[in-house]
CSV table of C-alpha atoms in Angstrom, one decimal:
chain,number,residue,atom,x,y,z
A,1,MET,CA,-1.9,-30.1,0.2
A,2,LEU,CA,-0.4,-27.2,2.0
A,3,LYS,CA,2.8,-28.1,0.3
A,4,GLN,CA,1.4,-27.6,-3.0
A,5,LEU,CA,-0.3,-24.5,-1.9
A,6,ASN,CA,3.2,-23.3,-1.0
A,7,SER,CA,5.2,-24.4,-3.9
A,8,PRO,CA,7.4,-22.2,-6.0
A,9,VAL,CA,4.7,-22.6,-8.8
A,10,MET,CA,2.1,-21.0,-6.8
A,11,TYR,CA,4.6,-18.2,-5.6
A,12,LEU,CA,5.5,-17.5,-9.3
A,13,ILE,CA,1.9,-17.3,-10.3
A,14,CYS,CA,1.0,-14.9,-7.5
A,15,GLY,CA,4.4,-13.0,-7.6
A,16,CYS,CA,3.7,-12.2,-11.4
A,17,ILE,CA,0.4,-10.7,-10.7
A,18,ILE,CA,1.8,-8.6,-7.7
A,19,LEU,CA,4.7,-7.4,-9.8
A,20,PHE,CA,2.4,-6.2,-12.4
A,21,VAL,CA,0.5,-4.1,-9.9
A,22,ALA,CA,3.7,-3.0,-8.4
A,23,ILE,CA,4.8,-1.8,-11.9
A,24,MET,CA,1.5,0.0,-12.5
A,25,CYS,CA,1.8,1.8,-9.0
A,26,VAL,CA,5.4,3.1,-10.1
A,27,VAL,CA,4.0,4.3,-13.5
A,28,PHE,CA,1.3,6.2,-11.8
A,29,LEU,CA,3.6,7.6,-9.2
A,30,VAL,CA,6.0,8.9,-11.8
A,31,ARG,CA,3.4,10.3,-14.1
A,32,ALA,CA,1.7,12.1,-11.2
A,33,TYR,CA,4.9,13.5,-9.9
A,34,ARG,CA,5.9,14.8,-13.5
A,35,ALA,CA,2.7,16.3,-14.1
A,36,GLY,CA,2.8,18.0,-10.8
A,37,LYS,CA,6.0,19.6,-11.6
A,38,ALA,CA,4.7,20.8,-15.1
A,39,ILE,CA,1.7,22.5,-13.6
A,40,GLY,CA,4.0,24.3,-11.2
A,41,MET,CA,3.5,22.5,-7.9
A,42,ASP,CA,6.5,22.7,-5.5
A,43,PRO,CA,8.7,19.6,-5.8
A,44,LYS,CA,9.0,19.9,-1.9
A,45,ILE,CA,5.3,19.4,-1.2
A,46,LEU,CA,5.2,16.4,-3.8
A,47,LYS,CA,8.1,14.9,-2.1
A,48,ARG,CA,6.7,15.4,1.3
A,49,THR,CA,3.3,13.6,0.1
A,50,ILE,CA,5.4,10.7,-0.9
A,51,THR,CA,7.5,10.7,2.5
A,52,SER,CA,4.2,11.0,4.5
A,53,SER,CA,2.2,8.5,2.7
A,54,ALA,CA,5.1,6.0,2.9
A,55,THR,CA,5.4,6.4,6.8
A,56,PHE,CA,1.6,6.5,7.2
A,57,SER,CA,1.3,3.1,5.4
A,58,ILE,CA,3.9,1.0,7.3
A,59,LEU,CA,2.0,0.2,10.4
A,60,PRO,CA,-1.4,-0.7,8.7
A,61,SER,CA,0.6,-2.8,6.2
A,62,VAL,CA,2.1,-5.0,9.2
A,63,GLY,CA,-1.6,-5.2,10.3
A,64,ILE,CA,-2.4,-6.6,6.7
A,65,PHE,CA,0.5,-8.8,6.8
A,66,LEU,CA,-0.9,-10.6,9.9
A,67,GLY,CA,-4.0,-11.3,7.6
A,68,VAL,CA,-1.5,-13.1,5.4
A,69,ILE,CA,-0.3,-15.0,8.4
A,70,ALA,CA,-3.8,-15.8,9.5
A,71,LEU,CA,-4.9,-17.2,6.4
A,72,SER,CA,-1.7,-19.0,5.4
A,73,GLY,CA,-2.4,-22.0,7.6
A,74,SER,CA,-5.5,-22.9,5.5
A,75,LEU,CA,-4.7,-21.5,2.1
A,76,GLY,CA,-0.9,-21.7,2.2
A,77,THR,CA,1.0,-18.3,1.9
A,78,PRO,CA,1.2,-17.3,-1.8
A,79,TRP,CA,-2.6,-16.9,-2.4
A,80,PRO,CA,-3.3,-14.8,0.9
A,81,TRP,CA,-0.1,-12.6,-0.1
A,82,LEU,CA,-1.7,-11.9,-3.4
A,83,ARG,CA,-5.1,-11.2,-2.2
A,84,LEU,CA,-3.9,-8.7,0.3
A,85,SER,CA,-1.4,-7.2,-1.9
A,86,VAL,CA,-3.9,-6.6,-4.8
A,87,ILE,CA,-7.5,-5.6,-4.4
A,88,GLY,CA,-8.2,-7.4,-1.2
A,89,ALA,CA,-9.1,-5.9,2.2
A,90,LEU,CA,-8.2,-7.2,5.7
A,91,HIS,CA,-11.8,-7.5,6.9
A,92,TYR,CA,-13.0,-8.8,3.7
A,93,GLU,CA,-10.9,-11.8,2.9
A,94,THR,CA,-11.3,-13.9,6.0
A,95,GLN,CA,-15.3,-13.6,5.7
A,96,VAL,CA,-15.3,-14.5,2.1
A,97,ALA,CA,-12.8,-17.4,2.5
A,98,GLU,CA,-14.9,-18.7,5.3
A,99,ALA,CA,-18.2,-18.5,3.3
A,100,ALA,CA,-16.5,-20.2,0.2
A,101,ALA,CA,-15.2,-22.8,2.5
A,102,GLU,CA,-18.9,-23.6,3.4
A,103,GLN,CA,-20.0,-23.6,-0.2
A,104,VAL,CA,-17.4,-26.3,-1.1
A,105,GLY,CA,-18.8,-28.3,2.0
A,106,LEU,CA,-15.5,-27.8,4.0
A,107,GLY,CA,-17.7,-26.7,6.9
A,108,LYS,CA,-15.0,-24.2,7.9
A,109,LEU,CA,-11.8,-22.7,6.6
A,110,THR,CA,-9.3,-25.2,7.2
A,111,ILE,CA,-6.4,-27.2,5.5
A,112,GLN,CA,-7.9,-30.5,6.6
A,113,GLY,CA,-10.1,-31.7,3.8
A,114,MET,CA,-9.0,-29.1,1.5
A,115,THR,CA,-8.9,-30.4,-2.2
A,116,PRO,CA,-7.4,-28.9,-5.3
A,117,THR,CA,-11.1,-28.2,-6.4
A,118,ALA,CA,-12.0,-26.7,-3.1
A,119,PHE,CA,-9.0,-24.4,-3.2
A,120,SER,CA,-9.4,-23.2,-6.7
A,121,THR,CA,-13.3,-22.8,-6.1
A,122,ILE,CA,-12.4,-20.7,-2.8
A,123,ALA,CA,-9.8,-18.8,-4.8
A,124,LEU,CA,-12.3,-17.8,-7.7
A,125,LEU,CA,-15.1,-16.8,-5.2
A,126,MET,CA,-12.7,-14.5,-3.4
A,127,SER,CA,-11.6,-13.0,-6.5
A,128,ILE,CA,-15.2,-12.7,-8.0
A,129,CYS,CA,-17.0,-11.0,-4.9
A,130,ILE,CA,-14.8,-7.9,-4.6
A,131,MET,CA,-14.0,-7.2,-8.3
A,132,TRP,CA,-16.9,-4.8,-8.7
A,133,GLY,CA,-14.9,-1.7,-7.8
A,134,MET,CA,-12.4,-2.3,-10.6
A,135,ILE,CA,-15.1,-3.1,-13.1
A,136,LEU,CA,-17.1,0.1,-12.1
A,137,SER,CA,-13.7,2.0,-12.6
A,138,PHE,CA,-13.2,0.6,-15.8
A,139,PHE,CA,-16.5,1.6,-17.4
A,140,PHE,CA,-17.5,4.6,-15.4
A,141,ASN,CA,-14.5,6.2,-13.7
A,142,LYS,CA,-14.0,8.7,-16.6
A,143,SER,CA,-17.8,9.6,-17.1
A,144,TYR,CA,-18.3,10.0,-13.4
A,145,ILE,CA,-15.3,12.1,-12.9
A,146,ASN,CA,-16.4,14.2,-16.0
A,147,ARG,CA,-19.8,14.6,-14.6
A,148,LEU,CA,-18.3,15.9,-11.4
A,149,GLU,CA,-15.9,18.3,-12.9
A,150,HIS,CA,-18.6,19.6,-15.6
A,151,PRO,CA,-21.8,19.5,-14.1
A,152,LYS,CA,-24.9,19.6,-16.9
A,153,ALA,CA,-25.5,23.3,-18.0
A,154,GLY,CA,-28.7,23.6,-15.8
A,155,LYS,CA,-27.1,22.3,-12.6
A,156,LYS,CA,-24.0,24.2,-13.3
A,157,LYS,CA,-25.9,27.5,-13.0
A,158,LYS,CA,-27.4,26.3,-9.8
A,159,GLY,CA,-23.8,25.2,-8.7
A,160,LYS,CA,-22.5,28.4,-9.0
A,161,SER,CA,-24.9,30.0,-6.8
A,162,GLY,CA,-25.2,27.4,-4.2
A,163,SER,CA,-22.7,24.5,-4.2
A,164,SER,CA,-19.5,26.3,-5.5
A,165,GLY,CA,-17.0,25.6,-2.7
A,166,PHE,CA,-18.9,23.0,-1.1
A,167,GLY,CA,-17.1,20.1,-2.8
A,168,ASP,CA,-14.3,20.1,-0.4
A,169,MET,CA,-16.3,20.6,2.6
A,170,ALA,CA,-18.5,17.5,1.4
A,171,MET,CA,-15.3,15.4,1.2
A,172,THR,CA,-14.3,16.4,4.7
A,173,ALA,CA,-17.7,15.8,5.9
A,174,MET,CA,-17.9,12.3,4.2
A,175,PHE,CA,-14.7,11.5,6.0
A,176,ILE,CA,-15.8,12.8,9.4
A,177,GLY,CA,-18.8,10.4,9.0
A,178,LEU,CA,-16.4,7.4,8.1
A,179,VAL,CA,-14.3,8.1,11.3
A,180,SER,CA,-17.6,8.7,13.4
A,181,ALA,CA,-19.0,5.3,12.2
A,182,TYR,CA,-15.9,3.5,13.5
A,183,LEU,CA,-15.7,5.4,16.7
A,184,GLY,CA,-19.4,4.9,17.3
A,185,SER,CA,-18.9,1.3,16.9
A,186,TYR,CA,-16.2,1.1,19.4
A,187,ILE,CA,-18.4,2.8,21.9
A,188,GLY,CA,-21.5,0.7,21.1
A,189,GLY,CA,-19.3,-2.4,21.4
A,190,PHE,CA,-18.3,-1.3,25.0
A,191,VAL,CA,-21.8,-0.3,26.2
A,192,SER,CA,-23.8,-3.0,24.5
A,193,GLY,CA,-21.4,-5.5,23.1
A,194,LYS,CA,-22.3,-8.2,25.7
A,195,GLY,CA,-26.1,-7.1,26.3
A,196,LEU,CA,-27.9,-3.8,26.1
A,197,PHE,CA,-26.2,-1.3,28.3
A,198,THR,CA,-24.1,-3.8,30.5
A,199,PHE,CA,-21.1,-1.7,29.8
A,200,SER,CA,-18.9,-5.0,29.9
A,201,GLY,CA,-17.7,-5.0,26.2
A,202,THR,CA,-14.0,-4.2,25.2
A,203,LEU,CA,-12.8,-0.8,26.0
A,204,THR,CA,-9.3,-1.5,24.4
A,205,PRO,CA,-10.3,0.2,20.8
A,206,ILE,CA,-11.7,3.3,22.8
A,207,ILE,CA,-8.5,3.6,24.9
A,208,VAL,CA,-6.4,3.0,21.9
A,209,ALA,CA,-8.3,5.7,19.8
A,210,VAL,CA,-8.0,8.2,22.8
A,211,VAL,CA,-4.4,7.7,23.3
A,212,SER,CA,-3.6,7.8,19.6
A,213,ALA,CA,-5.8,11.1,19.3
A,214,LEU,CA,-3.8,12.4,22.5
A,215,VAL,CA,-0.4,11.7,20.9
A,216,MET,CA,-1.6,13.3,17.6
A,217,ALA,CA,-2.4,16.5,19.6
A,218,VAL,CA,1.1,16.5,21.0
A,219,PHE,CA,2.6,15.9,17.4
A,220,THR,CA,0.3,18.9,16.2
A,221,TRP,CA,1.4,21.1,19.0
A,222,LEU,CA,5.1,20.5,18.1
A,223,ALA,CA,4.5,20.9,14.6
A,224,LYS,CA,2.6,24.2,15.0
A,225,LYS,CA,3.9,25.8,17.9
A,226,LYS,CA,7.7,24.6,18.1
A,227,ASN,CA,8.2,25.1,14.4
A,228,MET,CA,8.7,21.4,13.9
A,229,GLY,CA,6.9,20.9,10.6
A,230,TRP,CA,8.8,18.0,9.6
A,231,LEU,CA,7.1,16.0,12.4
A,232,GLU,CA,4.0,16.0,10.2
A,233,ASN,CA,5.4,13.4,8.0
A,234,PHE,CA,5.5,11.0,10.8
A,235,SER,CA,2.7,12.3,13.3
A,236,ILE,CA,0.1,9.8,12.1
A,237,ALA,CA,2.3,6.7,12.3
A,238,GLY,CA,3.9,7.9,15.3
A,239,SER,CA,0.6,8.2,17.1
A,240,MET,CA,-0.6,4.9,15.8
A,241,LEU,CA,2.5,3.3,17.2
A,242,VAL,CA,1.8,4.7,20.8
A,243,GLY,CA,-1.8,4.0,20.4
A,244,MET,CA,-1.1,0.4,19.4
A,245,ILE,CA,1.5,-0.1,22.4
A,246,ALA,CA,-1.2,1.2,24.8
A,247,ALA,CA,-3.3,-1.9,23.7
A,248,ILE,CA,-0.8,-4.1,25.1
A,249,PHE,CA,-1.2,-2.6,28.6
A,250,CYS,CA,-5.0,-2.6,28.5
B,1,MET,CA,9.4,65.3,-29.9
B,2,GLY,CA,7.9,61.9,-29.7
B,3,ASP,CA,7.9,59.6,-26.9
B,4,SER,CA,10.6,57.6,-28.6
B,5,LYS,CA,13.0,60.3,-28.2
B,6,LYS,CA,12.5,60.9,-24.4
B,7,ALA,CA,15.2,60.2,-22.3
B,8,PRO,CA,15.3,56.8,-20.5
B,9,GLY,CA,13.6,57.0,-17.3
B,10,THR,CA,11.1,59.7,-18.2
B,11,MET,CA,7.4,59.3,-16.9
B,12,GLY,CA,6.0,58.7,-20.3
B,13,GLN,CA,8.6,56.0,-21.4
B,14,ASN,CA,8.1,54.3,-18.1
B,15,GLY,CA,4.3,54.3,-18.6
B,16,ASN,CA,5.0,52.7,-21.9
B,17,ILE,CA,7.2,50.1,-20.5
B,18,GLY,CA,4.9,49.4,-17.7
B,19,LYS,CA,2.0,49.0,-20.3
B,20,THR,CA,4.2,46.7,-22.4
B,21,GLU,CA,5.4,44.8,-19.5
B,22,ASN,CA,1.7,44.3,-18.3
B,23,LYS,CA,0.8,43.1,-21.6
B,24,GLU,CA,3.8,40.8,-21.7
B,25,ASN,CA,3.0,39.4,-18.2
B,26,PHE,CA,-0.6,38.9,-19.4
B,27,ASN,CA,0.3,37.4,-22.5
B,28,CYS,CA,3.1,35.2,-20.4
B,29,GLU,CA,0.4,34.3,-17.9
B,30,ASN,CA,-2.1,33.4,-20.6
B,31,THR,CA,0.6,31.1,-22.4
B,32,GLU,CA,1.4,29.5,-19.2
B,33,ASN,CA,-2.5,28.8,-18.4
B,34,ILE,CA,-2.8,27.4,-21.9
B,35,GLU,CA,0.2,25.2,-21.3
B,36,ARG,CA,-1.2,24.1,-17.9
B,37,VAL,CA,-4.6,23.2,-19.4
B,38,LYS,CA,-3.0,21.2,-22.1
B,39,THR,CA,-0.7,19.5,-19.8
B,40,LEU,CA,-3.5,18.5,-17.5
B,41,GLU,CA,-5.8,17.4,-20.5
B,42,LYS,CA,-3.2,15.2,-21.7
B,43,TYR,CA,-2.3,13.7,-18.1
B,44,SER,CA,-6.2,13.2,-17.5
B,45,GLY,CA,-6.7,11.4,-20.8
B,46,ARG,CA,-3.8,9.2,-20.7
B,47,THR,CA,-4.6,8.5,-16.9
B,48,HIS,CA,-7.8,7.1,-18.0
B,49,ILE,CA,-6.5,5.0,-20.7
B,50,LEU,CA,-3.8,3.7,-18.3
B,51,GLY,CA,-6.2,3.1,-15.4
B,52,ARG,CA,-8.6,1.1,-17.9
B,53,PHE,CA,-5.7,-0.9,-19.0
B,54,ALA,CA,-4.4,-1.6,-15.5
B,55,CYS,CA,-8.1,-2.5,-14.3
B,56,GLY,CA,-8.8,-4.8,-17.3
B,57,VAL,CA,-5.4,-6.8,-17.1
B,58,THR,CA,-5.5,-7.1,-13.1
B,59,LEU,CA,-9.2,-8.4,-13.5
B,60,LEU,CA,-8.3,-10.8,-16.2
B,61,LEU,CA,-5.1,-12.1,-14.1
B,62,LEU,CA,-7.1,-12.3,-10.8
B,63,VAL,CA,-10.0,-14.2,-12.4
B,64,GLY,CA,-7.6,-16.4,-14.5
B,65,ALA,CA,-5.3,-17.1,-11.6
B,66,PRO,CA,-7.8,-19.6,-9.9
B,67,PHE,CA,-8.1,-21.5,-13.3
B,68,LEU,CA,-4.5,-21.6,-13.7
B,69,ILE,CA,-3.9,-22.8,-10.1
B,70,GLY,CA,-6.7,-25.4,-10.5
B,71,LYS,CA,-4.8,-26.6,-13.7
B,72,TYR,CA,-1.5,-26.8,-11.7
B,73,LEU,CA,-3.1,-28.5,-8.7
B,74,GLY,CA,-5.3,-30.9,-10.9
B,75,GLY,CA,-8.9,-29.5,-9.9
B,76,MET,CA,-10.6,-26.9,-11.7
B,77,PRO,CA,-13.1,-24.4,-9.8
B,78,ASP,CA,-16.6,-25.8,-9.1
B,79,LEU,CA,-18.6,-23.1,-10.8
B,80,LYS,CA,-21.8,-24.1,-9.3
B,81,ALA,CA,-20.4,-23.6,-5.8
B,82,VAL,CA,-19.0,-20.3,-6.9
B,83,ALA,CA,-22.4,-19.3,-8.0
B,84,GLY,CA,-23.9,-20.5,-4.7
B,85,GLY,CA,-21.2,-18.5,-2.8
B,86,PHE,CA,-21.7,-15.4,-4.8
B,87,VAL,CA,-25.4,-15.3,-3.9
B,88,SER,CA,-24.8,-15.9,-0.4
B,89,VAL,CA,-21.9,-13.4,0.2
B,90,GLY,CA,-21.1,-11.8,-3.1
B,91,LEU,CA,-24.2,-9.7,-3.3
B,92,VAL,CA,-23.5,-7.8,-0.2
B,93,TRP,CA,-20.0,-7.1,-1.3
B,94,THR,CA,-21.4,-6.0,-4.8
B,95,VAL,CA,-23.6,-3.4,-3.2
B,96,SER,CA,-20.8,-2.4,-1.1
B,97,SER,CA,-18.5,-2.0,-4.0
B,98,PHE,CA,-21.2,0.2,-5.8
B,99,VAL,CA,-21.2,2.6,-2.7
B,100,GLU,CA,-17.5,2.6,-2.6
B,101,PHE,CA,-17.2,3.5,-5.9
B,102,LEU,CA,-19.6,6.5,-5.8
B,103,VAL,CA,-18.3,7.6,-2.5
B,104,TYR,CA,-14.5,7.2,-2.9
B,105,THR,CA,-14.0,8.2,-6.6
B,106,PRO,CA,-14.6,11.9,-5.8
B,107,MET,CA,-12.5,11.7,-3.0
B,108,LEU,CA,-9.4,10.0,-4.8
B,109,GLY,CA,-9.9,11.7,-8.1
B,110,SER,CA,-9.4,9.5,-11.3
B,111,GLY,CA,-5.8,8.3,-11.0
B,112,GLY,CA,-6.0,7.7,-7.2
B,113,SER,CA,-9.4,5.8,-7.4
B,114,TYR,CA,-8.1,3.5,-10.4
B,115,LEU,CA,-5.2,2.4,-8.2
B,116,ALA,CA,-7.0,2.3,-5.0
B,117,PHE,CA,-9.7,-0.1,-6.4
B,118,ILE,CA,-6.7,-2.4,-7.8
B,119,THR,CA,-4.9,-2.5,-4.7
B,120,GLY,CA,-7.8,-2.7,-2.1
B,121,ASN,CA,-7.8,-1.9,1.7
B,122,LEU,CA,-9.5,1.4,1.1
B,123,ILE,CA,-11.2,2.1,4.4
B,124,ASN,CA,-8.3,1.0,6.8
B,125,MET,CA,-5.5,2.7,4.7
B,126,LYS,CA,-6.0,4.2,1.3
B,127,ILE,CA,-8.7,6.6,2.2
B,128,PRO,CA,-7.1,8.1,5.3
B,129,CYS,CA,-3.7,8.1,3.7
B,130,ALA,CA,-5.0,10.3,0.8
B,131,MET,CA,-7.0,12.4,3.2
B,132,ASN,CA,-3.7,12.8,5.4
B,133,ALA,CA,-1.7,13.8,2.2
B,134,ARG,CA,-4.3,16.2,1.1
B,135,ASP,CA,-4.1,18.0,4.5
B,136,ILE,CA,-0.3,18.0,4.3
B,137,ALA,CA,-0.2,19.3,1.0
B,138,GLY,CA,-3.2,21.9,1.5
B,139,THR,CA,-5.0,20.9,-1.7
B,140,LYS,CA,-8.7,21.2,-2.2
B,141,ALA,CA,-10.9,18.2,-3.5
B,142,GLY,CA,-11.7,18.4,-7.1
B,143,THR,CA,-8.6,20.4,-8.2
B,144,PRO,CA,-5.8,19.1,-10.3
B,145,GLU,CA,-3.5,19.7,-7.5
B,146,ASN,CA,-5.4,17.4,-5.3
B,147,GLU,CA,-5.5,14.8,-8.2
B,148,ILE,CA,-1.7,14.6,-8.4
B,149,ILE,CA,-1.3,14.6,-4.5
B,150,SER,CA,-4.1,11.8,-4.3
B,151,THR,CA,-2.3,9.7,-7.0
B,152,LEU,CA,1.0,10.1,-5.3
B,153,SER,CA,-0.3,9.2,-1.9
B,154,ILE,CA,-2.3,6.0,-3.2
B,155,ALA,CA,0.6,4.6,-5.3
B,156,THR,CA,3.1,5.1,-2.5
B,157,SER,CA,0.7,3.7,-0.1
B,158,SER,CA,0.2,0.6,-2.4
B,159,LEU,CA,3.9,0.1,-3.1
B,160,VAL,CA,4.7,0.2,0.6
B,161,THR,CA,2.2,-2.4,1.3
B,162,ILE,CA,3.6,-4.6,-1.4
B,163,ILE,CA,7.1,-4.1,-0.2
B,164,VAL,CA,6.1,-4.8,3.3
B,165,LEU,CA,4.0,-7.8,2.4
B,166,ALA,CA,6.8,-9.2,0.2
B,167,LEU,CA,9.4,-8.7,3.0
B,168,GLY,CA,7.1,-10.4,5.3
B,169,VAL,CA,6.5,-13.3,3.3
B,170,MET,CA,10.3,-13.7,2.6
B,171,LEU,CA,10.9,-13.4,6.4
B,172,LEU,CA,7.7,-15.4,7.5
B,173,VAL,CA,9.5,-18.2,9.4
B,174,PRO,CA,11.5,-15.8,11.8
B,175,LEU,CA,8.6,-13.0,11.8
B,176,GLN,CA,5.7,-15.4,12.5
B,177,PRO,CA,6.2,-16.1,16.2
B,178,ILE,CA,7.0,-12.4,16.9
B,179,LEU,CA,4.0,-10.9,15.3
B,180,GLN,CA,1.9,-13.5,16.8
B,181,SER,CA,3.2,-13.4,20.0
B,182,PRO,CA,0.5,-13.2,22.7
B,183,VAL,CA,2.2,-9.9,24.0
B,184,LEU,CA,1.9,-8.1,20.5
B,185,GLU,CA,-1.5,-9.6,19.7
B,186,PRO,CA,-3.6,-6.6,21.2
B,187,ALA,CA,-1.5,-4.0,19.4
B,188,PHE,CA,-2.1,-5.5,15.9
B,189,GLU,CA,-5.7,-6.1,16.5
B,190,ASN,CA,-6.1,-2.5,17.2
B,191,VAL,CA,-4.4,-1.0,14.1
B,192,VAL,CA,-7.8,0.7,12.9
B,193,PRO,CA,-8.8,2.2,16.2
B,194,ALA,CA,-5.3,3.6,16.5
B,195,LEU,CA,-5.6,5.1,12.8
B,196,PHE,CA,-9.1,6.4,13.4
B,197,GLY,CA,-8.2,7.9,16.8
B,198,ALA,CA,-5.3,9.9,15.2
B,199,MET,CA,-7.5,11.0,12.2
B,200,ALA,CA,-10.3,11.8,14.4
B,201,TYR,CA,-8.2,14.6,16.3
B,202,GLN,CA,-7.1,16.0,13.1
B,203,TYR,CA,-10.6,16.3,11.6
B,204,TYR,CA,-12.9,16.9,14.7
B,205,ARG,CA,-10.5,19.6,16.0
B,206,LYS,CA,-11.0,21.6,12.6
B,207,ASN,CA,-14.7,20.8,12.4
B,208,ILE,CA,-16.1,20.4,16.0
B,209,LYS,CA,-19.4,21.5,15.3
B,210,LEU,CA,-19.8,19.3,12.1
B,211,SER,CA,-18.2,16.2,14.0
B,212,LEU,CA,-20.4,16.0,17.3
B,213,ALA,CA,-23.7,15.0,15.8
B,214,PRO,CA,-22.6,12.1,13.8
B,215,LEU,CA,-20.4,10.8,16.5
B,216,ILE,CA,-23.4,10.9,18.8
B,217,VAL,CA,-26.0,9.6,16.6
B,218,MET,CA,-23.7,6.6,15.3
B,219,SER,CA,-22.6,5.8,18.9
B,220,ILE,CA,-26.4,5.7,20.0
B,221,LEU,CA,-27.3,3.6,17.0
B,222,PHE,CA,-24.5,1.1,17.8
B,223,ILE,CA,-25.5,1.1,21.5
B,224,LEU,CA,-29.1,0.3,20.7
B,225,VAL,CA,-28.4,-2.1,17.6
B,226,PRO,CA,-25.2,-3.8,18.8
B,227,SER,CA,-25.3,-6.3,15.8
B,228,LEU,CA,-24.4,-3.4,13.7
B,229,THR,CA,-20.8,-3.6,14.8
B,230,SER,CA,-20.2,-6.3,12.4
B,231,GLN,CA,-21.7,-4.1,9.5
B,232,THR,CA,-19.5,-1.1,10.4
B,233,SER,CA,-18.3,-0.6,6.9
B,234,LEU,CA,-22.0,-0.4,5.5
B,235,MET,CA,-22.8,2.1,8.2
B,236,ILE,CA,-20.4,4.5,6.6
B,237,LEU,CA,-22.9,5.6,4.2
B,238,PRO,CA,-25.6,6.8,6.6
B,239,ALA,CA,-23.1,8.4,8.8
B,240,GLY,CA,-21.2,10.1,5.7
B,241,ALA,CA,-24.8,11.2,4.4
B,242,LEU,CA,-25.7,12.7,7.9
B,243,SER,CA,-22.4,14.7,8.0
B,244,ILE,CA,-22.9,16.0,4.5
B,245,ILE,CA,-26.3,17.2,5.1
B,246,LEU,CA,-25.0,19.1,8.3
B,247,ALA,CA,-22.2,20.5,6.3
B,248,TRP,CA,-24.6,21.6,3.7
B,249,ILE,CA,-26.7,23.3,6.3
B,250,MET,CA,-23.6,25.0,7.7
B,251,PHE,CA,-22.4,26.1,4.1
B,252,LYS,CA,-25.7,27.7,3.4
B,253,LYS,CA,-26.0,29.5,6.7
B,254,GLU,CA,-22.3,30.8,6.5
B,255,LYS,CA,-23.1,32.1,2.7
B,256,THR,CA,-26.4,33.8,3.9
B,257,ALA,CA,-24.8,35.4,7.1
């Protein structure tokens, strides 16, 4: 079965879908770059955005690739490759694949006992469970964005007096909430991960986050005080790398 | 003698030139603004058309692929099992998708969110990447500039993932033992803490008052209810809501001060 799941036909099917998405990314990238230049944005900033986003994404992408490796033993390589290149999320795929395997009677996700029907069922379930973001975007992205940009007349008046300028702060606050949820989960995992207030859970994520933050502080200091602004493009990637290396020594 | 006959450089003529120049500058700026608005309207309209096309086609391809694969392998999907599986795990992810759509679309703008929902990995990569790009470019949420920066960032990030994964798949045989070696295993298990550690410094540093309360509240919550650690992605919503409420209070205080 694994041989069939890793066959050239499977690579062709999955590769074509990935290629389509890659082409879409290039189209969006080129359009945004041209539009940015047309409205008078500095091409240097546009290029810097591309460079920093590229360096930022390398390490998480290697982490995502490990998800492909993890799933390739039971689902072959092409399907996890497709799932994690398009729409998928690292934390989602394994969880749904396991649940889908239970539904088709495999007990757990493994190549032993995998049948063509079981595989195609798992594959369909993995696709269906996470497609709602795309469906919502298809139907509501335009109206939602329009509503945010042009609030109704009554609300607009209120917005002018109260909420103007708050949008940016709200986005920052939302992101702080996101980061706090994750950092809080690491602290909670250490303190109560193996029983309430036992302080015997794993400390590694906390150490990694702290090291990464400290290295980020050094990068920021160098960029701001030593006029090494170019470092900003690599500061997140560099901090992550050192933080991840720290995990090896924990 | 009229002004027209005054020698060049006299006050009157300079004044007129100044007025004419001002008028010309104003007209020029006005024309530029009109052009800018037109460009942005055209860009935004086409982004929605392209975004819907990309979402629609990707959806068809992703849902169609299991049937095509089933035909090739000789076993079509069992729709009853799919329905059962959807009820047991899919509903949670459906709720999560609604929350993600409502929260992340304003953060990413139209182009960025179409692409992000197509390419996935939002929390662990796309959202932090777009926020980092926004910081570097110095753009504000909700502005056309932020829309451009966000789209550039998400498109680049998605392409990098596609390239890294494609290279990884091509080099799977030599790479697998290295990446899965016990020595490197802890490093790759901690990509997300490394990412959020660095991002935390960037955001907490600038908003220390706003950051403390959500961090303390979430830590206490996870300490008292340790089982929540498996639902961290769902806990983003209450954490974000708390931060936004605090930000609003601070914002109102600053305005009245």
